[in-house]
Amino acid sequence: MYKLMIVDDEQSIRRGMANGIPWNEWGFEVTAQASNGAEALEIIKQSKPDVVLSDIRMPEMDGVELMKRLNRDYPEIKIIILSGYSDFEYLNTAIKNNIAEYLLKPTDIDEFEETFKRLKTKMDDEQAHRDEFERGKIYALDSILNMLLLGYMDEEIMEPDRRLIEDFGVRTDNCVIAILCIEWKEYTRDESMMHKKRTHIAECCNSYAGQLENSCYFFMAQSKNIAAVMSGKNGVLMNDAIVKDFKYIADRVSEETGEKIYIGVSRLCVNRLMVPQSYEQALCVAYQKKFGEGREVIIYREIKGSSDEIQSVSFDYKAIDENIIKNNREMLYKEIDRVFSCLEKNQLNYYQYIEQICLELVFYLSRWSLRYNINFEQIMDLAGVHYNDIRKTVSIERRKKLIITVVDGLCDCVEQFMQHSGKNNNLARVIKECVDKEYMENFMSLDYVAGKVKKSATYVSKLFKDEFGCNFSEYITKKRLETSKELLSDQSNKIYEIAQMSGYADVSNFIKVFKKMYGISPGDYRNFIQR
């Protein structure tokens, strides 16, 4: 229903129109009446209508002045002028002041119906366009915030994106990041249904956000969590106010949805480049909500032992090398146990470090495998493990099992390699030397090598696979990507330059292949190794 105000100095006419016309059937509701323009403006300050139906001739402030004032101060309000005077001056004034409709007295019910139904159709269309525009803004804002959470925006935020963020009251230079942890009453594996539930809760949170002391915006993070960015309306964020606001949200949403809500809050983020770190802190608290002792809201720094100082914990890569070659799995398990035992003693301190140290080991094993022409990614595939499994796994015990699974697969492959290493195939060695020498050239291909050794491409492909245990194309891809990883450690190298130096003529193809292999883009990998 659209809200309608009727303005006429004759009370009988005013009341007759309010009560004698079926406004509800046409999509309108009379919510206010006024006897002149001045009275109408006072009422509009308190309860703004969508449409004003006004007479022209009135005392104190006539319809002409009312039109001008509404056009200046409330341009979104639709105006319909009702007058018994049809002279050109009034009509011209109405046109200049964006009048939606102009009705002449006396007006019958059919003309009213036609006019207001036409107006409702127009207003419905405008509202649909506004809703679509708002949905587009929200989608864009959610995308920007997700890129910030994941550390994808290293460069300065573009001006349109910055304005969009500010329009929603979000500040990334003085904020906290929060993650909602939901104890579902009824959980289902239907991802579509769960997405609808999360979306509803996020919308519910935002519906209460206007009542908070601080500015806060809730959105769906790519991790399938509901995230929030809270910043002080006056530029200051106080811990008491943060807890109070988030507790209010948790309580209201729990009452409305019936789901128990816990909220993990990061430390203060004073630079947008700190947002990914703050996101990890919020995730840490949300996932470890048992440390909150039943509280709905807990801030990262309140957790006992949540110091940022991390003792030196790392794998003994020399011992790993030796024991893989010797196939001494017992010693390998002991080394893995040693590191994970240290991490398990203080998961909160090491929460962000656990992912890094696990990925470092896997990347090291991948590079190590090249020495023996072992396709490490194939080992991971056969074991049902992907880089993203290690990145996204929350449980430290689960990460440990994934590492052991991968190490077992590598030991099996090395054992087979050692048994096979007695073979000596001169042609295969020549082919490999050619590839190793020229793999960074974008003309390198199976046909090119086959031409050089004067054999068919099919023969070269089979010989290479039999001798080295991997496909010809997979080997070249692996070599190129390993080279690109080394080049990425140098900040002076641009991504497109690295693509060319690694043998890729098309930078987009390079990025696609890199991400498919490692689960992250070249830019993300560069950020990761420089932490």
XYZ file of C-alpha atoms in Angstrom:
531
model
C 0.000 0.000 0.000
C 1.218 3.485 -0.857
C 0.577 6.219 1.734
C -1.697 9.056 0.547
C -2.179 12.532 2.045
C -5.232 14.634 1.106
C -4.889 18.428 1.343
C -8.031 20.601 0.967
C -9.328 23.538 2.964
C -12.938 22.310 2.829
C -13.354 19.687 5.532
C -16.391 18.044 3.950
C -14.609 17.561 0.614
C -11.476 16.335 2.364
C -13.317 13.782 4.468
C -15.565 12.781 1.592
C -12.548 11.894 -0.554
C -10.847 10.097 2.332
C -13.853 7.938 3.229
C -15.893 7.728 0.047
C -13.320 6.416 -2.419
C -12.088 2.767 -2.427
C -8.420 3.675 -2.156
C -7.380 0.259 -0.845
C -8.665 -1.437 -3.981
C -6.308 0.752 -6.017
C -3.289 0.166 -3.772
C -3.414 3.323 -1.607
C -4.143 4.140 2.018
C -5.114 7.573 3.339
C -2.711 8.128 6.252
C -2.999 11.910 6.709
C -5.179 14.952 5.987
C -4.397 18.689 6.041
C -6.372 21.873 5.505
C -3.592 23.852 3.767
C -0.008 23.634 2.524
C 1.601 24.813 5.775
C -0.203 22.180 7.841
C 0.658 19.553 5.243
C 4.385 20.333 5.458
C 4.355 19.965 9.254
C 2.675 16.567 9.022
C 5.057 15.445 6.271
C 8.035 16.048 8.588
C 6.740 13.325 10.918
C 5.159 10.845 8.515
C 6.195 11.205 4.903
C 3.508 10.078 2.438
C 4.171 8.589 -0.981
C 1.517 10.712 -2.712
C -0.049 14.113 -1.964
C -3.466 14.913 -3.460
C -3.890 18.678 -3.074
C -6.311 21.436 -3.975
C -4.873 24.634 -5.511
C -6.856 27.373 -3.747
C -6.180 27.288 0.034
C -5.462 29.860 2.786
C -2.022 30.415 4.441
C -0.166 28.309 1.844
C -1.857 27.429 -1.430
C -1.245 24.420 -3.630
C 1.202 26.266 -5.877
C 3.558 27.043 -2.986
C 3.095 23.535 -1.600
C 4.119 22.104 -4.983
C 7.301 24.194 -4.995
C 8.220 23.221 -1.438
C 7.611 19.506 -2.039
C 9.544 19.614 -5.282
C 12.482 21.224 -3.457
C 12.504 19.283 -0.165
C 10.738 15.993 -1.000
C 11.221 15.335 -4.728
C 10.369 11.648 -4.289
C 6.757 12.449 -3.243
C 4.252 12.231 -6.097
C 1.884 15.206 -6.387
C -1.629 15.196 -7.849
C -3.319 18.573 -8.204
C -7.111 18.801 -7.925
C -8.599 22.113 -8.962
C -11.726 23.678 -10.396
C -9.628 26.279 -12.160
C -8.387 25.139 -15.490
C -6.561 28.244 -16.573
C -3.194 27.843 -18.211
C -1.189 29.527 -15.429
C -1.918 26.800 -12.872
C -1.398 24.036 -15.400
C 1.939 25.564 -16.426
C 3.042 25.823 -12.779
C 2.113 22.190 -12.224
C 4.194 21.042 -15.187
C 7.209 23.022 -13.963
C 6.948 21.426 -10.515
C 6.921 17.809 -11.668
C 3.262 17.174 -10.967
C 2.352 13.529 -11.480
C -1.281 14.208 -12.461
C -3.640 17.185 -12.863
C -7.363 16.631 -12.213
C -10.129 19.160 -12.818
C -13.153 19.527 -10.563
C -15.675 18.070 -10.624
C -14.001 14.673 -10.969
C -16.013 11.454 -11.068
C -14.994 8.159 -9.481
C -13.959 6.616 -12.807
C -11.473 9.379 -13.489
C -10.039 8.989 -9.977
C -9.691 5.241 -10.512
C -8.020 5.623 -13.897
C -5.606 8.271 -12.573
C -4.550 6.424 -9.412
C -4.242 3.022 -11.084
C -2.003 4.621 -13.700
C 0.031 6.264 -10.940
C 0.352 2.976 -9.013
C 1.675 1.175 -12.099
C 4.266 3.900 -12.556
C 5.246 3.821 -8.862
C 5.466 0.001 -8.900
C 7.843 0.182 -11.865
C 9.970 2.821 -10.162
C 10.078 0.773 -6.951
C 11.095 -2.338 -8.893
C 13.940 -0.397 -10.509
C 15.015 0.962 -7.111
C 14.932 -2.527 -5.599
C 16.974 -3.917 -8.475
C 19.462 -1.067 -8.126
C 19.763 -1.675 -4.362
C 20.248 -5.403 -4.906
C 22.994 -4.571 -7.380
C 24.675 -2.268 -4.858
C 24.443 -4.911 -2.131
C 25.856 -7.589 -4.437
C 28.730 -5.275 -5.409
C 29.417 -4.361 -1.764
C 29.395 -8.025 -0.685
C 31.854 -8.852 -3.479
C 34.197 -6.011 -2.465
C 34.095 -7.003 1.205
C 34.759 -10.653 0.372
C 37.792 -9.637 -1.696
C 39.021 -7.590 1.266
C 38.501 -10.511 3.667
C 40.511 -12.821 1.439
C 43.270 -10.288 0.788
C 42.566 -9.916 -2.929
C 42.671 -6.095 -2.905
C 46.283 -5.050 -2.410
C 45.986 -1.933 -4.539
C 44.160 1.251 -3.543
C 40.381 0.827 -3.547
C 38.828 2.403 -6.640
C 36.826 5.574 -6.013
C 33.407 4.078 -6.970
C 34.030 1.110 -4.655
C 35.160 3.427 -1.850
C 31.991 5.537 -2.190
C 29.840 2.409 -2.204
C 31.475 1.166 1.003
C 30.979 4.541 2.679
C 27.317 4.702 1.565
C 26.651 1.642 3.722
C 28.494 3.167 6.698
C 31.383 0.700 6.449
C 34.943 1.745 7.321
C 37.862 -0.602 6.815
C 40.470 1.629 8.469
C 38.828 1.578 11.911
C 36.686 -1.496 12.346
C 36.324 -5.000 13.713
C 35.413 -8.086 11.717
C 32.903 -10.536 13.170
C 31.763 -14.045 12.254
C 28.429 -15.539 13.282
C 28.526 -19.126 14.470
C 25.054 -20.688 14.350
C 23.911 -23.719 16.317
C 21.257 -25.002 13.923
C 18.181 -26.582 15.427
C 17.665 -28.472 12.178
C 20.658 -28.875 9.899
C 20.251 -30.290 6.401
C 22.788 -31.267 3.755
C 20.666 -29.426 1.202
C 23.054 -26.561 0.403
C 20.312 -24.529 -1.250
C 18.166 -24.699 1.871
C 21.095 -23.843 4.166
C 22.005 -20.895 1.950
C 18.449 -19.573 2.259
C 18.627 -19.935 6.044
C 21.938 -18.071 6.248
C 20.706 -15.358 3.893
C 17.581 -14.891 6.015
C 19.682 -14.528 9.177
C 21.993 -12.008 7.479
C 18.973 -9.959 6.376
C 17.529 -10.234 9.874
C 20.808 -8.932 11.349
C 20.821 -5.953 8.997
C 17.214 -5.159 9.876
C 18.350 -4.563 13.482
C 21.659 -2.894 12.583
C 20.101 0.580 12.458
C 19.344 0.342 16.191
C 22.996 -0.166 17.166
C 25.364 2.347 18.696
C 27.934 1.558 15.974
C 27.615 1.180 12.207
C 27.434 -2.472 11.220
C 26.847 -4.368 7.985
C 26.261 -8.137 7.736
C 26.900 -10.148 4.583
C 27.523 -13.670 3.291
C 31.229 -14.523 3.222
C 32.589 -16.959 0.651
C 33.391 -19.358 3.477
C 29.582 -19.828 3.853
C 29.743 -17.906 7.124
C 27.852 -14.739 7.909
C 30.424 -11.994 8.393
C 30.085 -8.442 9.664
C 32.082 -5.237 9.564
C 31.483 -2.882 12.502
C 32.852 0.654 12.697
C 32.167 3.524 15.048
C 29.666 6.133 13.847
C 31.817 8.824 15.462
C 35.111 7.198 14.434
C 35.660 5.541 17.836
C 35.058 1.890 18.676
C 34.827 0.949 22.360
C 34.931 -2.682 23.482
C 31.878 -2.300 25.713
C 29.828 -0.867 22.857
C 31.034 -3.602 20.479
C 29.963 -6.368 22.863
C 26.683 -4.611 23.666
C 25.779 -4.170 19.994
C 26.657 -7.695 18.926
C 24.887 -9.188 21.952
C 21.784 -7.203 20.987
C 21.978 -8.673 17.470
C 22.556 -12.216 18.769
C 19.607 -11.981 21.163
C 17.172 -10.419 18.662
C 18.049 -12.811 15.854
C 17.858 -15.822 18.182
C 14.391 -14.702 19.288
C 13.216 -14.193 15.707
C 14.712 -17.301 14.086
C 14.980 -19.718 16.992
C 18.635 -20.403 16.161
C 21.349 -19.946 18.807
C 23.865 -17.324 17.665
C 27.472 -16.895 18.802
C 29.588 -14.042 17.460
C 33.385 -14.060 17.286
C 34.975 -10.626 17.012
C 38.470 -9.690 15.832
C 40.831 -7.167 17.319
C 40.630 -3.596 16.065
C 41.602 -3.301 12.403
C 43.221 0.083 11.662
C 44.258 -0.586 8.068
C 42.352 -2.296 5.266
C 45.403 -4.499 4.610
C 44.819 -5.945 8.106
C 41.299 -7.086 7.169
C 42.341 -10.666 6.184
C 44.167 -11.056 9.510
C 41.130 -9.725 11.381
C 38.918 -12.125 9.431
C 41.073 -15.055 10.567
C 40.877 -13.832 14.171
C 37.081 -13.695 13.965
C 36.965 -17.175 12.431
C 39.234 -18.425 15.196
C 36.933 -17.167 17.942
C 33.782 -18.332 16.169
C 35.125 -21.843 15.670
C 36.522 -21.997 19.203
C 33.360 -20.639 20.835
C 33.760 -23.103 23.714
C 36.382 -20.709 25.103
C 33.675 -18.088 25.492
C 32.232 -19.924 28.495
C 28.666 -19.595 27.210
C 28.865 -15.945 26.187
C 27.208 -14.966 22.905
C 29.970 -12.502 22.027
C 33.694 -12.865 22.578
C 36.568 -10.744 21.285
C 39.771 -12.374 20.065
C 42.099 -10.573 22.456
C 40.043 -11.699 25.465
C 40.962 -15.332 24.860
C 43.615 -16.560 27.235
C 46.901 -17.065 25.438
C 45.877 -15.200 22.291
C 49.236 -13.485 21.973
C 50.449 -12.705 18.471
C 53.951 -13.844 19.413
C 54.547 -17.243 17.835
C 57.449 -19.395 18.852
C 59.497 -20.871 16.037
C 57.783 -24.078 14.965
C 58.674 -25.743 11.679
C 59.290 -29.111 10.104
C 62.826 -30.495 9.907
C 62.972 -30.692 6.117
C 66.387 -32.355 6.097
C 65.046 -35.210 8.238
C 61.989 -35.445 5.988
C 64.238 -35.744 2.909
C 66.297 -38.550 4.411
C 63.376 -40.536 5.745
C 61.359 -40.363 2.524
C 64.358 -41.754 0.602
C 64.851 -44.465 3.228
C 61.083 -45.090 3.331
C 61.333 -44.763 7.117
C 57.704 -43.938 7.770
C 57.956 -44.343 11.526
C 60.435 -41.460 11.705
C 58.299 -39.392 9.333
C 55.255 -39.900 11.564
C 57.320 -38.897 14.612
C 58.376 -35.665 12.904
C 54.790 -34.843 11.955
C 53.647 -35.672 15.507
C 56.344 -33.391 16.957
C 55.171 -30.345 15.019
C 51.455 -30.934 15.437
C 51.865 -31.651 19.142
C 53.372 -28.196 19.549
C 50.552 -26.612 17.538
C 47.853 -28.467 19.462
C 49.100 -27.131 22.807
C 48.007 -23.641 21.867
C 45.707 -23.685 18.867
C 44.557 -20.122 19.450
C 48.059 -18.675 19.283
C 48.854 -20.717 16.199
C 45.435 -20.621 14.542
C 46.552 -18.576 11.525
C 49.973 -20.244 11.492
C 48.639 -23.822 11.245
C 47.390 -23.363 7.681
C 50.639 -21.686 6.649
C 52.967 -24.353 8.058
C 50.873 -27.183 6.528
C 50.816 -25.565 3.099
C 54.543 -24.840 3.312
C 55.202 -28.559 3.862
C 52.966 -29.584 0.947
C 54.560 -27.013 -1.384
C 57.998 -28.260 -0.280
C 57.066 -31.876 -1.032
C 55.803 -30.771 -4.432
C 59.143 -29.132 -5.258
C 61.059 -32.105 -3.790
C 59.155 -34.537 -6.037
C 60.490 -32.832 -9.146
C 63.967 -34.187 -8.412
C 62.684 -37.683 -9.066
C 60.222 -36.725 -11.808
C 57.326 -37.612 -9.538
C 53.956 -36.001 -10.216
C 53.076 -34.882 -6.708
C 49.665 -33.483 -7.703
C 48.780 -36.897 -9.132
C 49.678 -38.462 -5.796
C 47.345 -35.990 -4.076
C 44.547 -36.770 -6.545
C 44.903 -40.498 -5.963
C 44.809 -39.874 -2.213
C 41.682 -37.717 -2.622
C 43.439 -34.632 -1.232
C 43.542 -31.127 -2.709
C 45.361 -27.985 -1.617
C 42.019 -26.399 -0.744
C 41.270 -29.281 1.655
C 44.289 -28.236 3.718
C 43.397 -24.559 3.467
C 39.732 -24.856 4.396
C 39.910 -27.602 7.032
C 39.189 -26.197 10.484
C 40.162 -29.214 12.617
C 43.895 -29.464 13.343
C 43.516 -33.252 13.675
C 41.943 -33.418 10.218
C 44.836 -31.395 8.763
C 47.310 -33.795 10.357
C 45.562 -36.815 8.790
C 45.639 -35.130 5.366
C 49.387 -34.509 5.686
C 50.052 -38.129 6.696
C 47.925 -39.391 3.790
C 49.936 -37.315 1.312
C 53.288 -38.359 2.820
C 52.269 -42.043 2.651
C 51.384 -41.648 -1.029
C 54.713 -39.974 -1.753
C 56.668 -42.713 0.054
C 54.875 -45.361 -2.030
C 55.765 -43.546 -5.233
C 59.427 -43.011 -4.228
C 59.737 -46.700 -3.360
C 58.487 -47.649 -6.831
C 60.831 -45.112 -8.400
C 63.848 -46.557 -6.610
C 62.973 -50.030 -7.875
C 62.569 -48.680 -11.411
C 65.653 -46.444 -11.393
C 67.926 -49.227 -12.668
C 66.454 -48.824 -16.157
C 68.517 -46.788 -18.520
C 66.790 -45.400 -21.563
C 69.043 -43.085 -23.547
C 66.273 -41.741 -25.798
C 64.048 -40.917 -22.814
C 66.967 -39.088 -21.225
C 67.555 -37.098 -24.423
C 63.866 -36.152 -24.570
C 63.880 -35.056 -20.930
C 67.043 -32.991 -21.413
C 65.399 -31.253 -24.374
C 62.304 -30.479 -22.318
C 64.322 -29.316 -19.296
C 66.309 -26.976 -21.522
C 63.458 -25.446 -23.533
C 60.291 -25.846 -21.441
C 60.025 -22.070 -20.939
C 59.600 -21.524 -24.675
C 55.944 -21.268 -25.661
C 56.584 -23.337 -28.795
C 57.520 -26.367 -26.662
C 55.160 -29.225 -27.517
C 55.057 -32.993 -27.996
C 55.238 -32.565 -31.791
C 58.248 -30.265 -31.474
C 60.219 -32.788 -29.383
C 59.122 -35.716 -31.568
C 60.487 -33.841 -34.574
C 63.819 -33.263 -32.859
C 64.332 -36.977 -32.018
C 62.766 -38.126 -35.303
C 60.073 -40.248 -33.660
C 56.293 -40.128 -33.754
C 54.500 -38.043 -31.154
C 52.637 -41.154 -29.949
C 55.884 -43.046 -29.406
C 57.508 -40.132 -27.544
C 54.429 -39.723 -25.353
C 54.344 -43.412 -24.351
C 58.103 -43.581 -23.790
C 58.031 -40.497 -21.579
C 55.118 -41.827 -19.522
C 56.695 -45.267 -19.100
C 60.104 -43.905 -18.135
C 59.163 -40.992 -15.915
C 55.701 -41.952 -14.637
C 53.867 -38.847 -15.809
C 52.400 -37.432 -18.995
C 54.572 -35.267 -21.221
C 52.205 -32.265 -20.940
C 51.877 -32.671 -17.172
C 55.642 -32.607 -16.792
C 55.994 -29.384 -18.812
C 53.126 -27.764 -16.894
C 54.730 -28.747 -13.598
C 58.119 -27.377 -14.652
C 56.614 -24.107 -15.840
C 54.533 -23.603 -12.710
C 57.478 -24.374 -10.426
C 59.478 -21.738 -12.311
C 56.599 -19.287 -11.954
C 56.483 -19.896 -8.174
C 60.144 -18.932 -7.900
C 59.573 -15.824 -10.026
C 56.574 -14.825 -7.883
C 58.853 -14.382 -4.883
C 60.325 -11.313 -6.612
C 57.886 -8.397 -6.265
C 59.446 -6.598 -9.229
C 58.117 -9.263 -11.608
C 54.664 -8.505 -12.979
C 52.217 -11.389 -13.355
C 52.083 -11.079 -17.144
C 55.912 -11.026 -17.273
C 56.084 -14.175 -15.155
C 53.596 -15.863 -17.500
C 55.809 -15.082 -20.501
C 59.018 -16.135 -18.714
C 57.357 -19.426 -17.726
C 56.368 -20.318 -21.273
C 52.798 -18.970 -21.405
C 51.908 -16.569 -24.207
C 48.469 -15.907 -22.671
C 48.520 -14.560 -19.086
C 44.867 -15.524 -18.482
C 45.672 -19.133 -19.396
C 48.651 -19.029 -17.014
C 46.458 -17.822 -14.137
C 43.830 -20.477 -14.911
C 46.390 -23.328 -14.994
C 48.135 -22.092 -11.814
C 44.870 -21.865 -9.886
C 43.754 -25.306 -11.093
C 47.041 -26.824 -9.926
C 47.436 -25.128 -6.535
C 43.930 -23.975 -5.643
C 44.986 -20.316 -5.409
C 45.819 -17.619 -7.951
C 49.414 -16.455 -8.602
C 48.688 -13.214 -6.758
C 47.345 -15.073 -3.709
C 50.371 -17.383 -3.727
C 52.691 -14.361 -3.789
C 50.869 -12.873 -0.796
C 51.019 -16.208 1.042
C 54.790 -16.752 0.716
C 55.471 -13.183 1.847
C 53.556 -13.428 5.111
